[in-house]
PDB file of C-alpha atoms and ligand atoms in Angstrom:
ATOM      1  CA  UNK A   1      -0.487 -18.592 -16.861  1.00 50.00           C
ATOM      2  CA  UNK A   2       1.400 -19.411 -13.610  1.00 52.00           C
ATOM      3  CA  UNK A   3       0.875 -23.219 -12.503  1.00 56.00           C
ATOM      4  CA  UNK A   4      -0.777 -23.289  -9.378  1.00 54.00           C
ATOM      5  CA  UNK A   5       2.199 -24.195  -7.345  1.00 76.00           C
ATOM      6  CA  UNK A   6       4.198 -21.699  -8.493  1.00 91.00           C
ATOM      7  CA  UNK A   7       4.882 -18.587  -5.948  1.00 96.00           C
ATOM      8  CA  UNK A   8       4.492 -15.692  -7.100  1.00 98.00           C
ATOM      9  CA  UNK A   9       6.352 -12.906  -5.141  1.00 98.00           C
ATOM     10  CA  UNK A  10       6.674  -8.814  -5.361  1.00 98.00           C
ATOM     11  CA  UNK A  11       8.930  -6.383  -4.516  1.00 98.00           C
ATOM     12  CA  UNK A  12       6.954  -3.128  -3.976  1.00 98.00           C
ATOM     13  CA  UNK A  13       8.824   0.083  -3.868  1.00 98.00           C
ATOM     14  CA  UNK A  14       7.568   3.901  -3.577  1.00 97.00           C
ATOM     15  CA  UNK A  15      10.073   6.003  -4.973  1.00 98.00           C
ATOM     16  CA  UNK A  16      10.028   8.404  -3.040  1.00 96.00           C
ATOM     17  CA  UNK A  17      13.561   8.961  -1.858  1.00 95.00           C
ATOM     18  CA  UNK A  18      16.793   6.494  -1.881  1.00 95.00           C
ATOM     19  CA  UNK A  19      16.894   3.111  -1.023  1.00 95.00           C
ATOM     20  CA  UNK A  20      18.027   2.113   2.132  1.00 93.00           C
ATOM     21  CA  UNK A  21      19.403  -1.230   4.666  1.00 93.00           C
ATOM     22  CA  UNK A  22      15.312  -1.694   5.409  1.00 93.00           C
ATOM     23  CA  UNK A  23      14.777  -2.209   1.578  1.00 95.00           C
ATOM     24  CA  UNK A  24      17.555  -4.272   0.952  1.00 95.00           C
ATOM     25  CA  UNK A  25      16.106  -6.808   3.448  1.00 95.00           C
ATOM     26  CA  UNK A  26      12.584  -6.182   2.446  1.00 96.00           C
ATOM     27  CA  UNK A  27      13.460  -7.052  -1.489  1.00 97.00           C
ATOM     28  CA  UNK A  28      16.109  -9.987  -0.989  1.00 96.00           C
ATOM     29  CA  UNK A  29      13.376 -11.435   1.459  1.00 96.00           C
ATOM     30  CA  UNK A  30      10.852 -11.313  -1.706  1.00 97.00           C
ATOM     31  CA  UNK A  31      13.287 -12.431  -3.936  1.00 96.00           C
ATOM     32  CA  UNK A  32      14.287 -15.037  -1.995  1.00 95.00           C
ATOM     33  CA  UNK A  33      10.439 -16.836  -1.580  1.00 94.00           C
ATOM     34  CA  UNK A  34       9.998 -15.937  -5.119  1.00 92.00           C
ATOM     35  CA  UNK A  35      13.619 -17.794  -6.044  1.00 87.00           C
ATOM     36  CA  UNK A  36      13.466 -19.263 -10.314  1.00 84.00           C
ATOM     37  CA  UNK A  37      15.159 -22.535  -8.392  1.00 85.00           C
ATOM     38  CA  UNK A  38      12.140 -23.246  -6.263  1.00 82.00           C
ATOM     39  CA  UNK A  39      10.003 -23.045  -9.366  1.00 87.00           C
ATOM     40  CA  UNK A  40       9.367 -19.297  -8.226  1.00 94.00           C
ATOM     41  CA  UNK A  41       8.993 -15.707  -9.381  1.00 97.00           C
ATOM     42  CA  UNK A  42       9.819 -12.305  -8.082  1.00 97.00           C
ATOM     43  CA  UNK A  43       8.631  -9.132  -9.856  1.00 98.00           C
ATOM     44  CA  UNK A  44       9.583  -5.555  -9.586  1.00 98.00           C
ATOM     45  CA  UNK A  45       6.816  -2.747  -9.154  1.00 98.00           C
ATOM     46  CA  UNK A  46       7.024   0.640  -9.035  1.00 98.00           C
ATOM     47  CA  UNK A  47       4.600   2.595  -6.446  1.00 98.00           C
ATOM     48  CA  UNK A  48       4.151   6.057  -7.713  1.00 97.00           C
ATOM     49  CA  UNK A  49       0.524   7.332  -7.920  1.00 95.00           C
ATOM     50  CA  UNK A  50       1.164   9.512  -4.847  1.00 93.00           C
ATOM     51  CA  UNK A  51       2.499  12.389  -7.895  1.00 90.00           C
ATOM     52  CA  UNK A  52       3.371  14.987  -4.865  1.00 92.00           C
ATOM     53  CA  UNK A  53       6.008  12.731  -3.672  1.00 94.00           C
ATOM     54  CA  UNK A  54       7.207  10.413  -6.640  1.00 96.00           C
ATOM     55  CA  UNK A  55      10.255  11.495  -8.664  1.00 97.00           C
ATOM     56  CA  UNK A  56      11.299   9.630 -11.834  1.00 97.00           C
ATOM     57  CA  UNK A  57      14.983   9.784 -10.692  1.00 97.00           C
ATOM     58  CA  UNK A  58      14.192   8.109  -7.649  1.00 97.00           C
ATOM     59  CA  UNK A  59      12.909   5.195  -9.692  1.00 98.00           C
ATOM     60  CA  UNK A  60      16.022   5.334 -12.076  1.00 98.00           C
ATOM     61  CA  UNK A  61      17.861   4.685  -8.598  1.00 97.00           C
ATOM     62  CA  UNK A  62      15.649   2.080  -7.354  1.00 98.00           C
ATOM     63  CA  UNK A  63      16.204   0.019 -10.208  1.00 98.00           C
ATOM     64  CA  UNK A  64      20.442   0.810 -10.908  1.00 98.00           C
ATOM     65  CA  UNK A  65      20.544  -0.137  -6.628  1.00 98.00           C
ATOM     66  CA  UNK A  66      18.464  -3.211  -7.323  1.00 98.00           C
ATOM     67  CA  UNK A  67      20.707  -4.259 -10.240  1.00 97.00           C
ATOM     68  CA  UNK A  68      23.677  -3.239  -8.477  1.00 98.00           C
ATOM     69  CA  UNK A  69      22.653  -5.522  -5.346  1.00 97.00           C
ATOM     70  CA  UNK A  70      22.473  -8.421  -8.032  1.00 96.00           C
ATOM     71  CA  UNK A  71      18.818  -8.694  -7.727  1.00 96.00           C
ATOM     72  CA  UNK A  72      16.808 -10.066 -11.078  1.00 96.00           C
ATOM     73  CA  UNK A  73      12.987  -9.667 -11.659  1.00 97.00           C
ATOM     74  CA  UNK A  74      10.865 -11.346 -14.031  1.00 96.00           C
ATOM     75  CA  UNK A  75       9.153  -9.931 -16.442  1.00 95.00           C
ATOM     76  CA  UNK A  76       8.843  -5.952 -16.803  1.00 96.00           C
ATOM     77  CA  UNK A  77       8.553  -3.708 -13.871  1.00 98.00           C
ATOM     78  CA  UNK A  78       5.535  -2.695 -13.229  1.00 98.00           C
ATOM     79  CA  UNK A  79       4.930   1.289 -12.650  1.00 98.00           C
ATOM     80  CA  UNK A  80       1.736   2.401 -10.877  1.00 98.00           C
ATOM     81  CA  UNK A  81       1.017   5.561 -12.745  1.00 97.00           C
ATOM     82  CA  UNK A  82       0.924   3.594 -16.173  1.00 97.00           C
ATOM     83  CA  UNK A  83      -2.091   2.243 -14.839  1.00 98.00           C
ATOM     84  CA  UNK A  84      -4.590   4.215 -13.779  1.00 97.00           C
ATOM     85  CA  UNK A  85      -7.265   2.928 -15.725  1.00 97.00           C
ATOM     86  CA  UNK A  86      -6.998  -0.260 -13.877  1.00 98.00           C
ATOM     87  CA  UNK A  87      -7.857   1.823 -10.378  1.00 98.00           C
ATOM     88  CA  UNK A  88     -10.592   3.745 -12.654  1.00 97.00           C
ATOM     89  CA  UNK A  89     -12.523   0.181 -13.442  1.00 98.00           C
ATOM     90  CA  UNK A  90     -12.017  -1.202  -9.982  1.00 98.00           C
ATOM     91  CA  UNK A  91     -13.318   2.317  -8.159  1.00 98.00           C
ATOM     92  CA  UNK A  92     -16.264   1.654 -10.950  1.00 98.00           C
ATOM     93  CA  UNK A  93     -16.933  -1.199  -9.893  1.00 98.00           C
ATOM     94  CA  UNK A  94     -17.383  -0.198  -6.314  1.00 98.00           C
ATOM     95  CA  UNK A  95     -19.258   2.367  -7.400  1.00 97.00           C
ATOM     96  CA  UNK A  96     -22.024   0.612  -8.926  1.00 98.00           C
ATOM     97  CA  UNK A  97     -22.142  -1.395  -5.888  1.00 98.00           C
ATOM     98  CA  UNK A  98     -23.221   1.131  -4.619  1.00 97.00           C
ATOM     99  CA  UNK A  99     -20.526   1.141  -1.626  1.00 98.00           C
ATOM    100  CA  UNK A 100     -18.865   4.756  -2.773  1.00 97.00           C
ATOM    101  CA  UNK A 101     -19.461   7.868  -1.822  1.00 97.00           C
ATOM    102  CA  UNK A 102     -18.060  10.976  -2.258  1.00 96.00           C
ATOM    103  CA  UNK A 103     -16.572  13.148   0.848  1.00 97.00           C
ATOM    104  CA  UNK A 104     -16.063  16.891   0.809  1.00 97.00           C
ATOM    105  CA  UNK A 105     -14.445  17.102   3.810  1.00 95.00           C
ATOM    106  CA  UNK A 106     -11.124  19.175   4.835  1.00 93.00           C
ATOM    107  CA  UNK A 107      -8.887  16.967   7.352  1.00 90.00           C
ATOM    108  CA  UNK A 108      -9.450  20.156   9.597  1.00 92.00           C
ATOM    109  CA  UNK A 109     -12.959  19.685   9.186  1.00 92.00           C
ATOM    110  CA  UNK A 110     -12.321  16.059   9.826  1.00 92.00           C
ATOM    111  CA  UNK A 111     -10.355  17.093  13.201  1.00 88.00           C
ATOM    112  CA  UNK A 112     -13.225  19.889  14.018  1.00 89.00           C
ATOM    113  CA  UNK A 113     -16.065  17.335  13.952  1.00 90.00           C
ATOM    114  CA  UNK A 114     -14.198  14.689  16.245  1.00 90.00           C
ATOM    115  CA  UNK A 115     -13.520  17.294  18.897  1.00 87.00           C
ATOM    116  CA  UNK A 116     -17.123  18.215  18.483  1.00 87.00           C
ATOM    117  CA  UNK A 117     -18.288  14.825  19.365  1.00 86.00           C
ATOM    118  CA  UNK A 118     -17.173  14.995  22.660  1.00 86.00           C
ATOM    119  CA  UNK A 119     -14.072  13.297  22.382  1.00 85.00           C
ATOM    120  CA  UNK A 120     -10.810  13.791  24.270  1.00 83.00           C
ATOM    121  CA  UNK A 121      -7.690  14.622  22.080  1.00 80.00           C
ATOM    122  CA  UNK A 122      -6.261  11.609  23.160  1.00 83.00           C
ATOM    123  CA  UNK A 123      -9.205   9.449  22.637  1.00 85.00           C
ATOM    124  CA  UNK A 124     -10.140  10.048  18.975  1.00 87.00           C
ATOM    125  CA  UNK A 125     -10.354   6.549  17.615  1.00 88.00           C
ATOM    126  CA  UNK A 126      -7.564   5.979  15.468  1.00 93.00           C
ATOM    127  CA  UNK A 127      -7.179   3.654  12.126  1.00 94.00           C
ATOM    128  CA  UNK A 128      -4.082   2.616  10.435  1.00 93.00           C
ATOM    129  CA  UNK A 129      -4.237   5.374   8.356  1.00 90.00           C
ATOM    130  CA  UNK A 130      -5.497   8.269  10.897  1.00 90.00           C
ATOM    131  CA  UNK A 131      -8.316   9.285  12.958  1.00 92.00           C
ATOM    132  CA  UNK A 132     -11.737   7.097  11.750  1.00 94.00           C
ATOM    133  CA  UNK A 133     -13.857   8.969   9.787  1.00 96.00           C
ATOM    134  CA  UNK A 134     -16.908  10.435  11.604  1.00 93.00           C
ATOM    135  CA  UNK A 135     -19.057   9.516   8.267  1.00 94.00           C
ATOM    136  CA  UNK A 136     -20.010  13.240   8.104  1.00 94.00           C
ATOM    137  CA  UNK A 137     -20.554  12.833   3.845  1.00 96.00           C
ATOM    138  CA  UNK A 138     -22.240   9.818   4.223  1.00 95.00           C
ATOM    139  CA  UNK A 139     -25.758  10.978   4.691  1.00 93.00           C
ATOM    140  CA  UNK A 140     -24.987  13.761   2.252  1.00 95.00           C
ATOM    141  CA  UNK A 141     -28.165  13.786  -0.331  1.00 95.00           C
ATOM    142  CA  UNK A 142     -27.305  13.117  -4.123  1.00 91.00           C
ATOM    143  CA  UNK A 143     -28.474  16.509  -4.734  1.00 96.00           C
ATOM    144  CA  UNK A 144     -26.158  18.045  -2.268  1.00 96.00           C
ATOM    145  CA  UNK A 145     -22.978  16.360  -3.866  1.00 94.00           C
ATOM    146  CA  UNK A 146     -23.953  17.600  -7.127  1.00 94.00           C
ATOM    147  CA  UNK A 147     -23.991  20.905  -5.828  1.00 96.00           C
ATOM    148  CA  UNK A 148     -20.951  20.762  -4.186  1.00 95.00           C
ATOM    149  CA  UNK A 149     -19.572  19.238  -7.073  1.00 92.00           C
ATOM    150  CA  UNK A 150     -20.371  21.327  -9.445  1.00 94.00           C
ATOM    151  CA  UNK A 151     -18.963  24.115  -7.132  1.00 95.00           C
ATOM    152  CA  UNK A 152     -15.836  22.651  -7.550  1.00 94.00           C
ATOM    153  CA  UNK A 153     -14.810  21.575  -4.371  1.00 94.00           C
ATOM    154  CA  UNK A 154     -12.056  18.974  -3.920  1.00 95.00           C
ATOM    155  CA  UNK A 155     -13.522  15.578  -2.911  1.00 96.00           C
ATOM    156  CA  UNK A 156     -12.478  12.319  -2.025  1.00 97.00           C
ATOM    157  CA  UNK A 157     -13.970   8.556  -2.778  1.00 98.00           C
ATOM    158  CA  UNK A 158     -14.250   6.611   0.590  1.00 98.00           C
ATOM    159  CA  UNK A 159     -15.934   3.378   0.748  1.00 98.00           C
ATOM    160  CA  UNK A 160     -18.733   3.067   3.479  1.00 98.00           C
ATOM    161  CA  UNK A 161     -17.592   0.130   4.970  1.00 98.00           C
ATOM    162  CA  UNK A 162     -20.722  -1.106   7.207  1.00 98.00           C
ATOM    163  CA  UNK A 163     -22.323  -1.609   3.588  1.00 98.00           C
ATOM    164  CA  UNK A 164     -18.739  -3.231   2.250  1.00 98.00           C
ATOM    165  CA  UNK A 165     -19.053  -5.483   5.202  1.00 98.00           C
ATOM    166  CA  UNK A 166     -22.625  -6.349   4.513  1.00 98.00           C
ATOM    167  CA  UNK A 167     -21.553  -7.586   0.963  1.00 98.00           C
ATOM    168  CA  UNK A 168     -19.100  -9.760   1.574  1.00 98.00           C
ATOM    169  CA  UNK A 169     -19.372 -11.352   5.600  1.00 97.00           C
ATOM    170  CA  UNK A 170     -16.423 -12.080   7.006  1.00 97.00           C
ATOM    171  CA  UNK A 171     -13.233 -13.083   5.455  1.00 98.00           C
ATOM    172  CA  UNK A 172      -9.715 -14.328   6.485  1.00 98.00           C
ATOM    173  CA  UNK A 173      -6.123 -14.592   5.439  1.00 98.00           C
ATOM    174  CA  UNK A 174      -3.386 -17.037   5.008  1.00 98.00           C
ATOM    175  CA  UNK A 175      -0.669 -15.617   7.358  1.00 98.00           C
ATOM    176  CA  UNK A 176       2.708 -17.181   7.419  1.00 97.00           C
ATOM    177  CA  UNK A 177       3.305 -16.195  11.315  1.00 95.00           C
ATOM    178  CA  UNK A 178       0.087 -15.710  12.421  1.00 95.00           C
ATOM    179  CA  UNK A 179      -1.882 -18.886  10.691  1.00 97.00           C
ATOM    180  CA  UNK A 180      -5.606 -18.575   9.316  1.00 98.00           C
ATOM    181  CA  UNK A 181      -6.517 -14.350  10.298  1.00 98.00           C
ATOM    182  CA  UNK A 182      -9.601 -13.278  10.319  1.00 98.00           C
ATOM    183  CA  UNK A 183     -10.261  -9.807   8.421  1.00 98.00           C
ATOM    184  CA  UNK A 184     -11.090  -6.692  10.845  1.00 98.00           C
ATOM    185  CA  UNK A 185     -11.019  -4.278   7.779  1.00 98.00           C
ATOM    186  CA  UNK A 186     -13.412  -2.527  10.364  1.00 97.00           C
ATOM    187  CA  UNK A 187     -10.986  -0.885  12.130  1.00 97.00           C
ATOM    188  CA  UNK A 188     -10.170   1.464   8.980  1.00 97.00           C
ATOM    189  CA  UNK A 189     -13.797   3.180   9.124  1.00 97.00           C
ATOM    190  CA  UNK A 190     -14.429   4.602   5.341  1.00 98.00           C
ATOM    191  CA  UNK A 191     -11.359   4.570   4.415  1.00 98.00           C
ATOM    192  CA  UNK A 192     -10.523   6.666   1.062  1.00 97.00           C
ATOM    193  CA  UNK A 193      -9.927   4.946  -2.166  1.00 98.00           C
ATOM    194  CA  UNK A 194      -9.394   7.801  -4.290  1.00 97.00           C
ATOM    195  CA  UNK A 195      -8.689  11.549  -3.717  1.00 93.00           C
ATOM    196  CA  UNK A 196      -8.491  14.035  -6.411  1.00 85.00           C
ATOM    197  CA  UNK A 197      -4.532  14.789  -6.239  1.00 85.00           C
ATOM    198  CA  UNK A 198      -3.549  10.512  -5.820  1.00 89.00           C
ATOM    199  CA  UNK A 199      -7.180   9.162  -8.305  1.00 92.00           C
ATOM    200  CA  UNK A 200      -6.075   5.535  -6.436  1.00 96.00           C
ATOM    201  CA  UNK A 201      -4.986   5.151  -2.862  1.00 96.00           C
ATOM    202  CA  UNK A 202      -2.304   2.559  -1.813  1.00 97.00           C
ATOM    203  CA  UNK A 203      -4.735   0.202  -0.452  1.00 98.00           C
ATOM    204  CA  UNK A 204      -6.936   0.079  -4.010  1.00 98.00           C
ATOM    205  CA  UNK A 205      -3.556  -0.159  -6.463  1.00 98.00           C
ATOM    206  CA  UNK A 206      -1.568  -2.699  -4.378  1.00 98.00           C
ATOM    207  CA  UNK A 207      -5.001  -5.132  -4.260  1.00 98.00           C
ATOM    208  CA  UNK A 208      -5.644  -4.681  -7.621  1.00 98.00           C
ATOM    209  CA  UNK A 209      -1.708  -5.003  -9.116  1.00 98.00           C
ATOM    210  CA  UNK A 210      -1.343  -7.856  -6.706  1.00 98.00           C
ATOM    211  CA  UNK A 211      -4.368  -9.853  -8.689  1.00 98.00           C
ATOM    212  CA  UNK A 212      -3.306  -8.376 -12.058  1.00 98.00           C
ATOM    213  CA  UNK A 213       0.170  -9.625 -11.568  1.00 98.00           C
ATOM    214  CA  UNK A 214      -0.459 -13.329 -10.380  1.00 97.00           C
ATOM    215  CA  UNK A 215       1.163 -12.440  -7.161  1.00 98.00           C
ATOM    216  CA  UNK A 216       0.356 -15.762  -4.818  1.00 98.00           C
ATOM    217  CA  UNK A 217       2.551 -14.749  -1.766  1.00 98.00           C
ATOM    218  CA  UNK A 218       2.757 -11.025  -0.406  1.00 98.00           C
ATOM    219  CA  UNK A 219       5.802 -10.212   1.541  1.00 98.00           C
ATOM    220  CA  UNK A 220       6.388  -6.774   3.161  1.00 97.00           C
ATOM    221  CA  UNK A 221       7.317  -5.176   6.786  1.00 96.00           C
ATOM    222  CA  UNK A 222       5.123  -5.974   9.536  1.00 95.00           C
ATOM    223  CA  UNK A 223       3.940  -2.235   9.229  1.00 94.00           C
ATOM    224  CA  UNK A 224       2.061  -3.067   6.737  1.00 97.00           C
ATOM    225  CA  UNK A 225       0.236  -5.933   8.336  1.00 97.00           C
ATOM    226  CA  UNK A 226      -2.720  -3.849   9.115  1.00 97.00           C
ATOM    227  CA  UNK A 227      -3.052  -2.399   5.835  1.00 98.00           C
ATOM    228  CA  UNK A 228      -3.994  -6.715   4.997  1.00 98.00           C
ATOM    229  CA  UNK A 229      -7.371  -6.189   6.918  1.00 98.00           C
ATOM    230  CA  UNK A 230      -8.844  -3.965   3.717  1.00 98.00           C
ATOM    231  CA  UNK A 231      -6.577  -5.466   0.985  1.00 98.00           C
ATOM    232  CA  UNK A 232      -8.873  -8.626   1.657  1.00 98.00           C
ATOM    233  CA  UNK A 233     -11.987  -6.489   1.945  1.00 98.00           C
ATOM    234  CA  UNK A 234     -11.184  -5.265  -1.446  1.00 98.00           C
ATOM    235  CA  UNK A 235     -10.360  -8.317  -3.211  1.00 98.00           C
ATOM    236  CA  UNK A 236     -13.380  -9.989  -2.020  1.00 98.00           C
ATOM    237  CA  UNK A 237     -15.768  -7.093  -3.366  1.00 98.00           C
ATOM    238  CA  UNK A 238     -13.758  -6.492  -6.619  1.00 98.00           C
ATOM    239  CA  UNK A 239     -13.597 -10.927  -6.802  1.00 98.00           C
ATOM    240  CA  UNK A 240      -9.800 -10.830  -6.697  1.00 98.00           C
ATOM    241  CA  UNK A 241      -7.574 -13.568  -5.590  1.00 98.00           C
ATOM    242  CA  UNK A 242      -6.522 -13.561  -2.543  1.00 98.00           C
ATOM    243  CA  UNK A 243      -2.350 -14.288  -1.742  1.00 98.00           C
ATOM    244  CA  UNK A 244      -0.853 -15.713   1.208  1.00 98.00           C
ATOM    245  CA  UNK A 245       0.806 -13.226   3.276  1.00 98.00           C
ATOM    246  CA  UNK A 246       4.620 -13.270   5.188  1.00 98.00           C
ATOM    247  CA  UNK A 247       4.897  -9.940   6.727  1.00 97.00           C
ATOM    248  CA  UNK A 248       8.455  -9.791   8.023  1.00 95.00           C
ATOM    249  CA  UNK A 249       9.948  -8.227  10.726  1.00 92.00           C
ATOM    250  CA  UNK A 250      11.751  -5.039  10.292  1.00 90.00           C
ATOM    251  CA  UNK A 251      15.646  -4.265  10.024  1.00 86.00           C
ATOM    252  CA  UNK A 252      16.280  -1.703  12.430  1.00 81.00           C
ATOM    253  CA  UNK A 253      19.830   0.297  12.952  1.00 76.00           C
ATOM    254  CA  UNK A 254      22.117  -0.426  16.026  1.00 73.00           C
ATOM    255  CA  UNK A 255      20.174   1.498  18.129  1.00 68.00           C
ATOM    256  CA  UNK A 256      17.010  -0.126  17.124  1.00 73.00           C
ATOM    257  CA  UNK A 257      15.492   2.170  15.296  1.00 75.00           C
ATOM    258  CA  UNK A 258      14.047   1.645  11.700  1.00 78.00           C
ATOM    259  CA  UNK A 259      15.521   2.646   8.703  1.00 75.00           C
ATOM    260  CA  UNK A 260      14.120   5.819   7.043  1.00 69.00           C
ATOM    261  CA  UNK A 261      14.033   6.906   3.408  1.00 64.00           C
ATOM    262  CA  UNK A 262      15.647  10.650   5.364  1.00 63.00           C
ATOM    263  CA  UNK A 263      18.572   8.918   6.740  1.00 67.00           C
ATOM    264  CA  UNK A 264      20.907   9.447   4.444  1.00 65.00           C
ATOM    265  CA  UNK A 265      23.817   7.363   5.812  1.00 63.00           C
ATOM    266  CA  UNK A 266      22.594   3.875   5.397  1.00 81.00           C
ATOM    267  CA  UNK A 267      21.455   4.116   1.513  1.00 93.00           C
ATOM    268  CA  UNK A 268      22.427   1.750  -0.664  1.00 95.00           C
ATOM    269  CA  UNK A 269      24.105   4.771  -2.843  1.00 95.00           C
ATOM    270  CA  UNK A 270      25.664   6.136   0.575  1.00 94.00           C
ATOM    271  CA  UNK A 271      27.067   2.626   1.125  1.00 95.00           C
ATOM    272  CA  UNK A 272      28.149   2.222  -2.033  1.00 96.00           C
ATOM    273  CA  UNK A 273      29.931   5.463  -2.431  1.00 95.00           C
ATOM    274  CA  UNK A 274      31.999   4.757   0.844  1.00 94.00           C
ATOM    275  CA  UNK A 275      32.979   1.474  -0.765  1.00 96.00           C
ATOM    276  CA  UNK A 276      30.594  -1.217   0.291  1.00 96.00           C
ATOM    277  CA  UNK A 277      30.964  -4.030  -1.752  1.00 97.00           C
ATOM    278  CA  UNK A 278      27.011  -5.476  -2.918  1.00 97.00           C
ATOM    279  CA  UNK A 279      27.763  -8.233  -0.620  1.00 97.00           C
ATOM    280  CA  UNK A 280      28.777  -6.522   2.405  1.00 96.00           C
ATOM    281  CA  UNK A 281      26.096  -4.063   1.696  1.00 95.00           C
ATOM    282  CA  UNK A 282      23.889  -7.686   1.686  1.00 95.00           C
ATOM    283  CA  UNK A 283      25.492  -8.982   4.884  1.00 94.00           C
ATOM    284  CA  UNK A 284      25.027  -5.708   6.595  1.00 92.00           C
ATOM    285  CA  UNK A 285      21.146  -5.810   6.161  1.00 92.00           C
ATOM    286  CA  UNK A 286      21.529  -9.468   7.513  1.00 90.00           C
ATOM    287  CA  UNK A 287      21.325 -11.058   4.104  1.00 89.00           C
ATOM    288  CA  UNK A 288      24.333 -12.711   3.513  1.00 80.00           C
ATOM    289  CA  UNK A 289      24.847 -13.701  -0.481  1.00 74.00           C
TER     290      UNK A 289
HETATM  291  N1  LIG B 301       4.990   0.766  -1.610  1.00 92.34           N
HETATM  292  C1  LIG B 301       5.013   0.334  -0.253  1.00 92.34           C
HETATM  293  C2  LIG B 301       6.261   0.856   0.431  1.00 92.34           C
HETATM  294  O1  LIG B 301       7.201   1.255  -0.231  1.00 92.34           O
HETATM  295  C3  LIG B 301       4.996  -1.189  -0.102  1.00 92.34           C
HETATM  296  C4  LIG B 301       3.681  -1.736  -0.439  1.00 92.34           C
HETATM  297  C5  LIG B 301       3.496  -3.233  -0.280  1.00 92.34           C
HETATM  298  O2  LIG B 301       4.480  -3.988  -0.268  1.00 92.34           O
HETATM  299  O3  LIG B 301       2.333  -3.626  -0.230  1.00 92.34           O
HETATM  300  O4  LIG B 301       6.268   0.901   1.632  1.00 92.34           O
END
């Protein structure tokens, strides 16, 4: 069990491609909060459900950088796909709240019905994750998703969020910049929780890992602070506990703009290979040993 005082902190990787300057930052920043003197602890996980574009030997890299940086986690890593059962109960769950439904729809189809509606390329109304859903599935009867599943056709597992909502009220965060933030998970429409190529989206695994793992303080790039609105959605309907958040700011290059899993340059192995030392490769992403 971790005392209640302790904080609990993650390092979150999706290995799907080298480390870089960004991720050095991102992880010393975790393991930093999460620091065995301060009574903490940082774990290691390992984000691969999305199979198209995770590659074991990106993980093997992941972890030799990591290591090689002089990073430490507690406990074992924790890899996404070894888990799927975990999504499985939580998408249950939802289910027999009654707040899932399945959607049949193409993103072209997606795209198609937008225009349809009258709206202007440029004013489709946009979530984190993409143009909102119109909710075209939603009214679907049972009978007609039978059908069309026993057709075959791909479908996805959205959650219908005015319902999700409705369940819950409103709900807020612990942010370290911005204070007490109130939850707009809103903003994300239905999003999906599940489609049939990636059975858990990122939103469902990291709130339910987060939970599983004790995590107390989440730390990631400010990119991500969005995603928070329907992490907290999700723990309240699934009754998970809900972490503080830090998102940081991101490490960008000289020019200012943000390190990218293509540029090949400022890896960690790139670095390493000119003949970066761990700390200068440290110093460079601003966090001096
Ligand atoms: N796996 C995500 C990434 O590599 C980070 C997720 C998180 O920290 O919540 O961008």
């Amino acid at each position: 069990m971790t005392p209640a005082s302790q904080t609990v902190t993650r390092f979150a990787p999706s290995p799907t491609g080298f480390l870089h300057l960004g991720h050095v930052y991102s992880a010393l920043f975790a393991a930093g909060l999460g620091d065995a003197k301060n009574g903490g602890r940082f774990l290691l996980r390992i984000e691969d459900i999305d199979a198209a574009r995770a590659r074991p030997e990106f993980e093997a890299a992941i972890i030799e950088d990591l290591a090689w940086l002089g990073l430490t986690w507690d406990g074992p890593v924790r890899r996404q796909s070894d888990h799927m059962d975990d999504y499985r109960a939580a998408l249950d769950e939802l289910q027999s709240q009654g707040l899932l439904y399945s959607c049949f729809c193409t993103r072209k189809e997606i795209r198609a019905e937008i225009e349809e509606s009258g709206f202007a390329p440029h004013d489709i109304p946009q979530s984190p994750d993409g143009p909102v859903y119109p909710g075209t599935c939603r009214a679907m009867t049972d009978d007609e998703r039978r059908q069309r599943r026993a057709e075959g056709t791909p479908f996805a597992l959205r959650l219908d969020m005015e319902a999700a909502i409705k369940a819950v009220g409103s709900l807020a965060w612990t942010d370290a910049d911005q204070g007490e933030t109130a939850a707009r998970p809103e903003i994300f429409g239905d999003v999906v929780l599940a489609r049939k190529d990636t059975p858990a989206s990122y939103h469902l695994a990291v709130s339910v890992d987060d939970h599983l793992q004790g995590v107390t303080l989440v730390t990631r790039g400010e990119d991500l602070f969005a995603a928070t609105h329907v992490h907290r959605l999700l723990q309240a309907l699934l009754r998970l506990d809900t972490p503080s958040y830090h998102h940081h700011k991101l490490l960008t290059a000289d020019g200012g703009e943000r390190f990218a899993k293509r540029d090949k340059s400022e890896t960690i192995r790139a670095l390493r290979e000119a003949g970066k030392t761990s700390a200068e490769v440290r110093e460079m992403a601003g966090m001096a040993p």
